[in-house]
Amino acid sequence: MDIDLARAWAQAMAAAVEVHKDHLTQLDSAIGDADHGVNMHRGFSAVLSALAGLRPDTVGDVLDTTGLTFVSSVGGASGPLYGGAFRAMGAVLDTALADPGRFAVALAAGLASIRKLGAATPGDKTMIDAFAPAVTAFGQQADGGGDFATAALAAADAAEEGMRATVLMRARKGRASYLGARSVGHQDPGATSTALVFRALADTAVAR
Ligand SMILES: [Mg+2]
């Protein structure tokens, strides 16, 4: 991961959210408050503006600006959760170039931030159910000497598998938990946007 790839990742996330905005809102209207697509779109639009004026020295500068912008522009839970995760990753990546092993450490820091702030755990039917398997898959590839694109592809596949698994889960956190058993049968919107985040990373890494 270098500065150009971090920028390209942010642009790819923004593009993916633009395409899937209505789908995210549709998922959130089933078990939440129907604002996830709008929130994510607002956040990434603001991120693109913020990054356009940034002269980053490190990968961390890009991710920290992404996170700060998310926190300040997005209401609801997704602003602080995603924003905090990007900032936690940025703190690890205070370098112009990060190998897959270091990026794996950054992803783990992002996950830890989400778990702490959301007080959620795998199986609660949240973004963690996509994020955690993605972090594990990336780390396994990095440990095995896989290159960045290979690790990012494994992470994206794992995130999507985790996203699909949320359909059968009963929500234990957030607004969806008020629905109890009626939350079963619906895919979690946060896990769905997390899968977009990791697919954007894979697409970006493969494209270079
Ligand atoms: Mg919502």
PDB file of N, CA and C in Angstrom, residues 80-149:
ATOM      1  N   PRO A  80     -18.913   7.567  13.051  1.00  0.00           N
ATOM      2  CA  PRO A  80     -17.846   7.247  14.001  1.00  0.00           C
ATOM      3  C   PRO A  80     -17.241   5.850  13.824  1.00  0.00           C
ATOM      4  N   LEU A  81     -18.037   4.883  13.412  1.00  0.00           N
ATOM      5  CA  LEU A  81     -17.503   3.515  13.279  1.00  0.00           C
ATOM      6  C   LEU A  81     -16.509   3.425  12.121  1.00  0.00           C
ATOM      7  N   TYR A  82     -16.928   3.854  10.943  1.00  0.00           N
ATOM      8  CA  TYR A  82     -15.995   3.846   9.808  1.00  0.00           C
ATOM      9  C   TYR A  82     -14.885   4.879  10.008  1.00  0.00           C
ATOM     10  N   GLY A  83     -15.256   6.050  10.451  1.00  0.00           N
ATOM     11  CA  GLY A  83     -14.260   7.108  10.645  1.00  0.00           C
ATOM     12  C   GLY A  83     -13.177   6.682  11.627  1.00  0.00           C
ATOM     13  N   GLY A  84     -13.595   6.104  12.731  1.00  0.00           N
ATOM     14  CA  GLY A  84     -12.632   5.634  13.730  1.00  0.00           C
ATOM     15  C   GLY A  84     -11.752   4.524  13.185  1.00  0.00           C
ATOM     16  N   ALA A  85     -12.335   3.660  12.364  1.00  0.00           N
ATOM     17  CA  ALA A  85     -11.553   2.555  11.789  1.00  0.00           C
ATOM     18  C   ALA A  85     -10.486   3.084  10.826  1.00  0.00           C
ATOM     19  N   PHE A  86     -10.872   4.030   9.965  1.00  0.00           N
ATOM     20  CA  PHE A  86      -9.883   4.574   9.029  1.00  0.00           C
ATOM     21  C   PHE A  86      -8.778   5.320   9.785  1.00  0.00           C
ATOM     22  N   ARG A  87      -9.153   6.026  10.830  1.00  0.00           N
ATOM     23  CA  ARG A  87      -8.144   6.752  11.605  1.00  0.00           C
ATOM     24  C   ARG A  87      -7.202   5.787  12.325  1.00  0.00           C
ATOM     25  N   ALA A  88      -7.759   4.704  12.868  1.00  0.00           N
ATOM     26  CA  ALA A  88      -6.921   3.711  13.552  1.00  0.00           C
ATOM     27  C   ALA A  88      -5.953   3.056  12.563  1.00  0.00           C
ATOM     28  N   MET A  89      -6.428   2.807  11.348  1.00  0.00           N
ATOM     29  CA  MET A  89      -5.550   2.252  10.314  1.00  0.00           C
ATOM     30  C   MET A  89      -4.468   3.254   9.942  1.00  0.00           C
ATOM     31  N   GLY A  90      -4.880   4.502   9.812  1.00  0.00           N
ATOM     32  CA  GLY A  90      -3.927   5.548   9.438  1.00  0.00           C
ATOM     33  C   GLY A  90      -2.813   5.700  10.456  1.00  0.00           C
ATOM     34  N   ALA A  91      -3.142   5.511  11.731  1.00  0.00           N
ATOM     35  CA  ALA A  91      -2.132   5.655  12.780  1.00  0.00           C
ATOM     36  C   ALA A  91      -1.039   4.594  12.639  1.00  0.00           C
ATOM     37  N   VAL A  92      -1.400   3.414  12.138  1.00  0.00           N
ATOM     38  CA  VAL A  92      -0.406   2.350  11.935  1.00  0.00           C
ATOM     39  C   VAL A  92       0.421   2.606  10.671  1.00  0.00           C
ATOM     40  N   LEU A  93      -0.187   3.268   9.683  1.00  0.00           N
ATOM     41  CA  LEU A  93       0.444   3.403   8.372  1.00  0.00           C
ATOM     42  C   LEU A  93       1.118   4.769   8.209  1.00  0.00           C
ATOM     43  N   ASP A  94       1.942   5.146   9.174  1.00  0.00           N
ATOM     44  CA  ASP A  94       2.614   6.443   9.129  1.00  0.00           C
ATOM     45  C   ASP A  94       3.896   6.333   8.294  1.00  0.00           C
ATOM     46  N   THR A  95       3.697   5.902   7.070  1.00  0.00           N
ATOM     47  CA  THR A  95       4.799   5.613   6.168  1.00  0.00           C
ATOM     48  C   THR A  95       4.308   5.805   4.726  1.00  0.00           C
ATOM     49  N   ALA A  96       5.214   6.038   3.799  1.00  0.00           N
ATOM     50  CA  ALA A  96       4.808   6.239   2.406  1.00  0.00           C
ATOM     51  C   ALA A  96       4.521   4.923   1.699  1.00  0.00           C
ATOM     52  N   LEU A  97       5.036   3.832   2.270  1.00  0.00           N
ATOM     53  CA  LEU A  97       4.862   2.512   1.649  1.00  0.00           C
ATOM     54  C   LEU A  97       4.726   1.467   2.757  1.00  0.00           C
ATOM     55  N   ALA A  98       3.665   0.663   2.669  1.00  0.00           N
ATOM     56  CA  ALA A  98       3.440  -0.376   3.689  1.00  0.00           C
ATOM     57  C   ALA A  98       3.332  -1.732   2.998  1.00  0.00           C
ATOM     58  N   ASP A  99       4.073  -2.718   3.520  1.00  0.00           N
ATOM     59  CA  ASP A  99       3.980  -4.060   2.938  1.00  0.00           C
ATOM     60  C   ASP A  99       2.695  -4.740   3.448  1.00  0.00           C
ATOM     61  N   PRO A 100       2.335  -5.889   2.859  1.00  0.00           N
ATOM     62  CA  PRO A 100       1.080  -6.541   3.270  1.00  0.00           C
ATOM     63  C   PRO A 100       1.015  -6.850   4.768  1.00  0.00           C
ATOM     64  N   GLY A 101       2.150  -7.199   5.359  1.00  0.00           N
ATOM     65  CA  GLY A 101       2.155  -7.496   6.805  1.00  0.00           C
ATOM     66  C   GLY A 101       1.769  -6.285   7.635  1.00  0.00           C
ATOM     67  N   ARG A 102       2.301  -5.137   7.255  1.00  0.00           N
ATOM     68  CA  ARG A 102       1.962  -3.925   8.008  1.00  0.00           C
ATOM     69  C   ARG A 102       0.512  -3.510   7.761  1.00  0.00           C
ATOM     70  N   PHE A 103       0.052  -3.707   6.534  1.00  0.00           N
ATOM     71  CA  PHE A 103      -1.341  -3.367   6.252  1.00  0.00           C
ATOM     72  C   PHE A 103      -2.277  -4.289   7.033  1.00  0.00           C
ATOM     73  N   ALA A 104      -1.873  -5.549   7.203  1.00  0.00           N
ATOM     74  CA  ALA A 104      -2.673  -6.485   8.013  1.00  0.00           C
ATOM     75  C   ALA A 104      -2.788  -5.981   9.457  1.00  0.00           C
ATOM     76  N   VAL A 105      -1.702  -5.440   9.977  1.00  0.00           N
ATOM     77  CA  VAL A 105      -1.723  -4.880  11.340  1.00  0.00           C
ATOM     78  C   VAL A 105      -2.672  -3.675  11.395  1.00  0.00           C
ATOM     79  N   ALA A 106      -2.635  -2.864  10.344  1.00  0.00           N
ATOM     80  CA  ALA A 106      -3.523  -1.695  10.279  1.00  0.00           C
ATOM     81  C   ALA A 106      -4.989  -2.120  10.237  1.00  0.00           C
ATOM     82  N   LEU A 107      -5.289  -3.140   9.434  1.00  0.00           N
ATOM     83  CA  LEU A 107      -6.672  -3.629   9.369  1.00  0.00           C
ATOM     84  C   LEU A 107      -7.130  -4.137  10.738  1.00  0.00           C
ATOM     85  N   ALA A 108      -6.241  -4.824  11.422  1.00  0.00           N
ATOM     86  CA  ALA A 108      -6.586  -5.326  12.761  1.00  0.00           C
ATOM     87  C   ALA A 108      -6.862  -4.167  13.718  1.00  0.00           C
ATOM     88  N   ALA A 109      -6.112  -3.078  13.577  1.00  0.00           N
ATOM     89  CA  ALA A 109      -6.349  -1.890  14.411  1.00  0.00           C
ATOM     90  C   ALA A 109      -7.702  -1.263  14.071  1.00  0.00           C
ATOM     91  N   GLY A 110      -8.052  -1.271  12.802  1.00  0.00           N
ATOM     92  CA  GLY A 110      -9.355  -0.759  12.391  1.00  0.00           C
ATOM     93  C   GLY A 110     -10.487  -1.581  12.987  1.00  0.00           C
ATOM     94  N   LEU A 111     -10.326  -2.884  12.935  1.00  0.00           N
ATOM     95  CA  LEU A 111     -11.334  -3.783  13.508  1.00  0.00           C
ATOM     96  C   LEU A 111     -11.459  -3.583  15.022  1.00  0.00           C
ATOM     97  N   ALA A 112     -10.329  -3.429  15.677  1.00  0.00           N
ATOM     98  CA  ALA A 112     -10.353  -3.226  17.130  1.00  0.00           C
ATOM     99  C   ALA A 112     -11.107  -1.944  17.475  1.00  0.00           C
ATOM    100  N   SER A 113     -10.923  -0.914  16.661  1.00  0.00           N
ATOM    101  CA  SER A 113     -11.629   0.352  16.882  1.00  0.00           C
ATOM    102  C   SER A 113     -13.142   0.158  16.759  1.00  0.00           C
ATOM    103  N   ILE A 114     -13.548  -0.574  15.730  1.00  0.00           N
ATOM    104  CA  ILE A 114     -14.987  -0.813  15.515  1.00  0.00           C
ATOM    105  C   ILE A 114     -15.577  -1.625  16.672  1.00  0.00           C
ATOM    106  N   ARG A 115     -14.847  -2.654  17.073  1.00  0.00           N
ATOM    107  CA  ARG A 115     -15.350  -3.523  18.160  1.00  0.00           C
ATOM    108  C   ARG A 115     -15.496  -2.744  19.457  1.00  0.00           C
ATOM    109  N   LYS A 116     -14.519  -1.863  19.719  1.00  0.00           N
ATOM    110  CA  LYS A 116     -14.539  -1.099  20.960  1.00  0.00           C
ATOM    111  C   LYS A 116     -15.682  -0.084  20.958  1.00  0.00           C
ATOM    112  N   LEU A 117     -15.764   0.664  19.874  1.00  0.00           N
ATOM    113  CA  LEU A 117     -16.778   1.722  19.802  1.00  0.00           C
ATOM    114  C   LEU A 117     -18.194   1.141  19.717  1.00  0.00           C
ATOM    115  N   GLY A 118     -18.342   0.063  18.943  1.00  0.00           N
ATOM    116  CA  GLY A 118     -19.669  -0.523  18.757  1.00  0.00           C
ATOM    117  C   GLY A 118     -20.058  -1.484  19.852  1.00  0.00           C
ATOM    118  N   ALA A 119     -19.069  -1.847  20.699  1.00  0.00           N
ATOM    119  CA  ALA A 119     -19.296  -2.841  21.757  1.00  0.00           C
ATOM    120  C   ALA A 119     -20.003  -4.070  21.178  1.00  0.00           C
ATOM    121  N   ALA A 120     -19.591  -4.447  19.973  1.00  0.00           N
ATOM    122  CA  ALA A 120     -20.201  -5.597  19.294  1.00  0.00           C
ATOM    123  C   ALA A 120     -19.143  -6.652  19.047  1.00  0.00           C
ATOM    124  N   THR A 121     -19.617  -7.837  18.784  1.00  0.00           N
ATOM    125  CA  THR A 121     -18.745  -8.986  18.628  1.00  0.00           C
ATOM    126  C   THR A 121     -19.231  -9.794  17.423  1.00  0.00           C
ATOM    127  N   PRO A 122     -18.401 -10.648  16.837  1.00  0.00           N
ATOM    128  CA  PRO A 122     -18.886 -11.437  15.693  1.00  0.00           C
ATOM    129  C   PRO A 122     -20.163 -12.206  16.028  1.00  0.00           C
ATOM    130  N   GLY A 123     -21.093 -12.224  15.096  1.00  0.00           N
ATOM    131  CA  GLY A 123     -22.369 -12.907  15.309  1.00  0.00           C
ATOM    132  C   GLY A 123     -23.492 -11.991  15.739  1.00  0.00           C
ATOM    133  N   ASP A 124     -23.177 -10.722  16.007  1.00  0.00           N
ATOM    134  CA  ASP A 124     -24.200  -9.758  16.428  1.00  0.00           C
ATOM    135  C   ASP A 124     -24.977  -9.169  15.244  1.00  0.00           C
ATOM    136  N   LYS A 125     -24.600  -9.560  14.019  1.00  0.00           N
ATOM    137  CA  LYS A 125     -25.242  -9.035  12.805  1.00  0.00           C
ATOM    138  C   LYS A 125     -24.913  -7.553  12.619  1.00  0.00           C
ATOM    139  N   THR A 126     -23.616  -7.287  12.501  1.00  0.00           N
ATOM    140  CA  THR A 126     -23.150  -5.913  12.273  1.00  0.00           C
ATOM    141  C   THR A 126     -22.051  -5.953  11.210  1.00  0.00           C
ATOM    142  N   MET A 127     -21.475  -4.780  10.932  1.00  0.00           N
ATOM    143  CA  MET A 127     -20.356  -4.668  10.003  1.00  0.00           C
ATOM    144  C   MET A 127     -19.184  -5.555  10.410  1.00  0.00           C
ATOM    145  N   ILE A 128     -19.094  -5.871  11.699  1.00  0.00           N
ATOM    146  CA  ILE A 128     -18.004  -6.724  12.187  1.00  0.00           C
ATOM    147  C   ILE A 128     -18.048  -8.107  11.535  1.00  0.00           C
ATOM    148  N   ASP A 129     -19.229  -8.567  11.196  1.00  0.00           N
ATOM    149  CA  ASP A 129     -19.353  -9.902  10.601  1.00  0.00           C
ATOM    150  C   ASP A 129     -18.772  -9.970   9.189  1.00  0.00           C
ATOM    151  N   ALA A 130     -18.573  -8.839   8.556  1.00  0.00           N
ATOM    152  CA  ALA A 130     -17.839  -8.797   7.291  1.00  0.00           C
ATOM    153  C   ALA A 130     -16.386  -8.374   7.519  1.00  0.00           C
ATOM    154  N   PHE A 131     -16.183  -7.438   8.437  1.00  0.00           N
ATOM    155  CA  PHE A 131     -14.851  -6.871   8.661  1.00  0.00           C
ATOM    156  C   PHE A 131     -13.899  -7.902   9.267  1.00  0.00           C
ATOM    157  N   ALA A 132     -14.365  -8.637  10.273  1.00  0.00           N
ATOM    158  CA  ALA A 132     -13.471  -9.568  10.987  1.00  0.00           C
ATOM    159  C   ALA A 132     -12.945 -10.677  10.069  1.00  0.00           C
ATOM    160  N   PRO A 133     -13.803 -11.356   9.300  1.00  0.00           N
ATOM    161  CA  PRO A 133     -13.252 -12.382   8.411  1.00  0.00           C
ATOM    162  C   PRO A 133     -12.330 -11.810   7.334  1.00  0.00           C
ATOM    163  N   ALA A 134     -12.594 -10.574   6.914  1.00  0.00           N
ATOM    164  CA  ALA A 134     -11.713  -9.940   5.924  1.00  0.00           C
ATOM    165  C   ALA A 134     -10.317  -9.712   6.509  1.00  0.00           C
ATOM    166  N   VAL A 135     -10.277  -9.241   7.749  1.00  0.00           N
ATOM    167  CA  VAL A 135      -8.988  -9.010   8.415  1.00  0.00           C
ATOM    168  C   VAL A 135      -8.231 -10.327   8.566  1.00  0.00           C
ATOM    169  N   THR A 136      -8.937 -11.377   8.959  1.00  0.00           N
ATOM    170  CA  THR A 136      -8.305 -12.694   9.117  1.00  0.00           C
ATOM    171  C   THR A 136      -7.749 -13.191   7.789  1.00  0.00           C
ATOM    172  N   ALA A 137      -8.562 -13.080   6.731  1.00  0.00           N
ATOM    173  CA  ALA A 137      -8.137 -13.576   5.420  1.00  0.00           C
ATOM    174  C   ALA A 137      -6.930 -12.797   4.900  1.00  0.00           C
ATOM    175  N   PHE A 138      -6.964 -11.474   5.067  1.00  0.00           N
ATOM    176  CA  PHE A 138      -5.823 -10.660   4.616  1.00  0.00           C
ATOM    177  C   PHE A 138      -4.570 -11.074   5.369  1.00  0.00           C
ATOM    178  N   GLY A 139      -4.702 -11.227   6.681  1.00  0.00           N
ATOM    179  CA  GLY A 139      -3.554 -11.582   7.519  1.00  0.00           C
ATOM    180  C   GLY A 139      -2.972 -12.941   7.166  1.00  0.00           C
ATOM    181  N   GLN A 140      -3.833 -13.893   6.860  1.00  0.00           N
ATOM    182  CA  GLN A 140      -3.351 -15.230   6.489  1.00  0.00           C
ATOM    183  C   GLN A 140      -2.536 -15.178   5.207  1.00  0.00           C
ATOM    184  N   GLN A 141      -3.025 -14.432   4.233  1.00  0.00           N
ATOM    185  CA  GLN A 141      -2.289 -14.297   2.970  1.00  0.00           C
ATOM    186  C   GLN A 141      -0.961 -13.576   3.192  1.00  0.00           C
ATOM    187  N   ALA A 142      -1.003 -12.508   3.987  1.00  0.00           N
ATOM    188  CA  ALA A 142       0.221 -11.745   4.251  1.00  0.00           C
ATOM    189  C   ALA A 142       1.249 -12.618   4.973  1.00  0.00           C
ATOM    190  N   ASP A 143       0.787 -13.388   5.952  1.00  0.00           N
ATOM    191  CA  ASP A 143       1.694 -14.274   6.695  1.00  0.00           C
ATOM    192  C   ASP A 143       2.317 -15.317   5.779  1.00  0.00           C
ATOM    193  N   GLY A 144       1.545 -15.757   4.795  1.00  0.00           N
ATOM    194  CA  GLY A 144       2.033 -16.779   3.872  1.00  0.00           C
ATOM    195  C   GLY A 144       2.874 -16.209   2.737  1.00  0.00           C
ATOM    196  N   GLY A 145       3.140 -14.919   2.782  1.00  0.00           N
ATOM    197  CA  GLY A 145       3.992 -14.308   1.761  1.00  0.00           C
ATOM    198  C   GLY A 145       3.240 -13.872   0.518  1.00  0.00           C
ATOM    199  N   GLY A 146       1.913 -13.855   0.579  1.00  0.00           N
ATOM    200  CA  GLY A 146       1.119 -13.417  -0.562  1.00  0.00           C
ATOM    201  C   GLY A 146       1.324 -11.928  -0.827  1.00  0.00           C
ATOM    202  N   ASP A 147       1.165 -11.529  -2.102  1.00  0.00           N
ATOM    203  CA  ASP A 147       1.312 -10.109  -2.400  1.00  0.00           C
ATOM    204  C   ASP A 147       0.026  -9.348  -2.010  1.00  0.00           C
ATOM    205  N   PHE A 148       0.096  -8.027  -2.134  1.00  0.00           N
ATOM    206  CA  PHE A 148      -1.004  -7.194  -1.637  1.00  0.00           C
ATOM    207  C   PHE A 148      -2.316  -7.515  -2.343  1.00  0.00           C
ATOM    208  N   ALA A 149      -2.258  -7.650  -3.671  1.00  0.00           N
ATOM    209  CA  ALA A 149      -3.499  -7.893  -4.429  1.00  0.00           C
ATOM    210  C   ALA A 149      -4.124  -9.236  -4.054  1.00  0.00           C
TER     211      ALA A 149
END
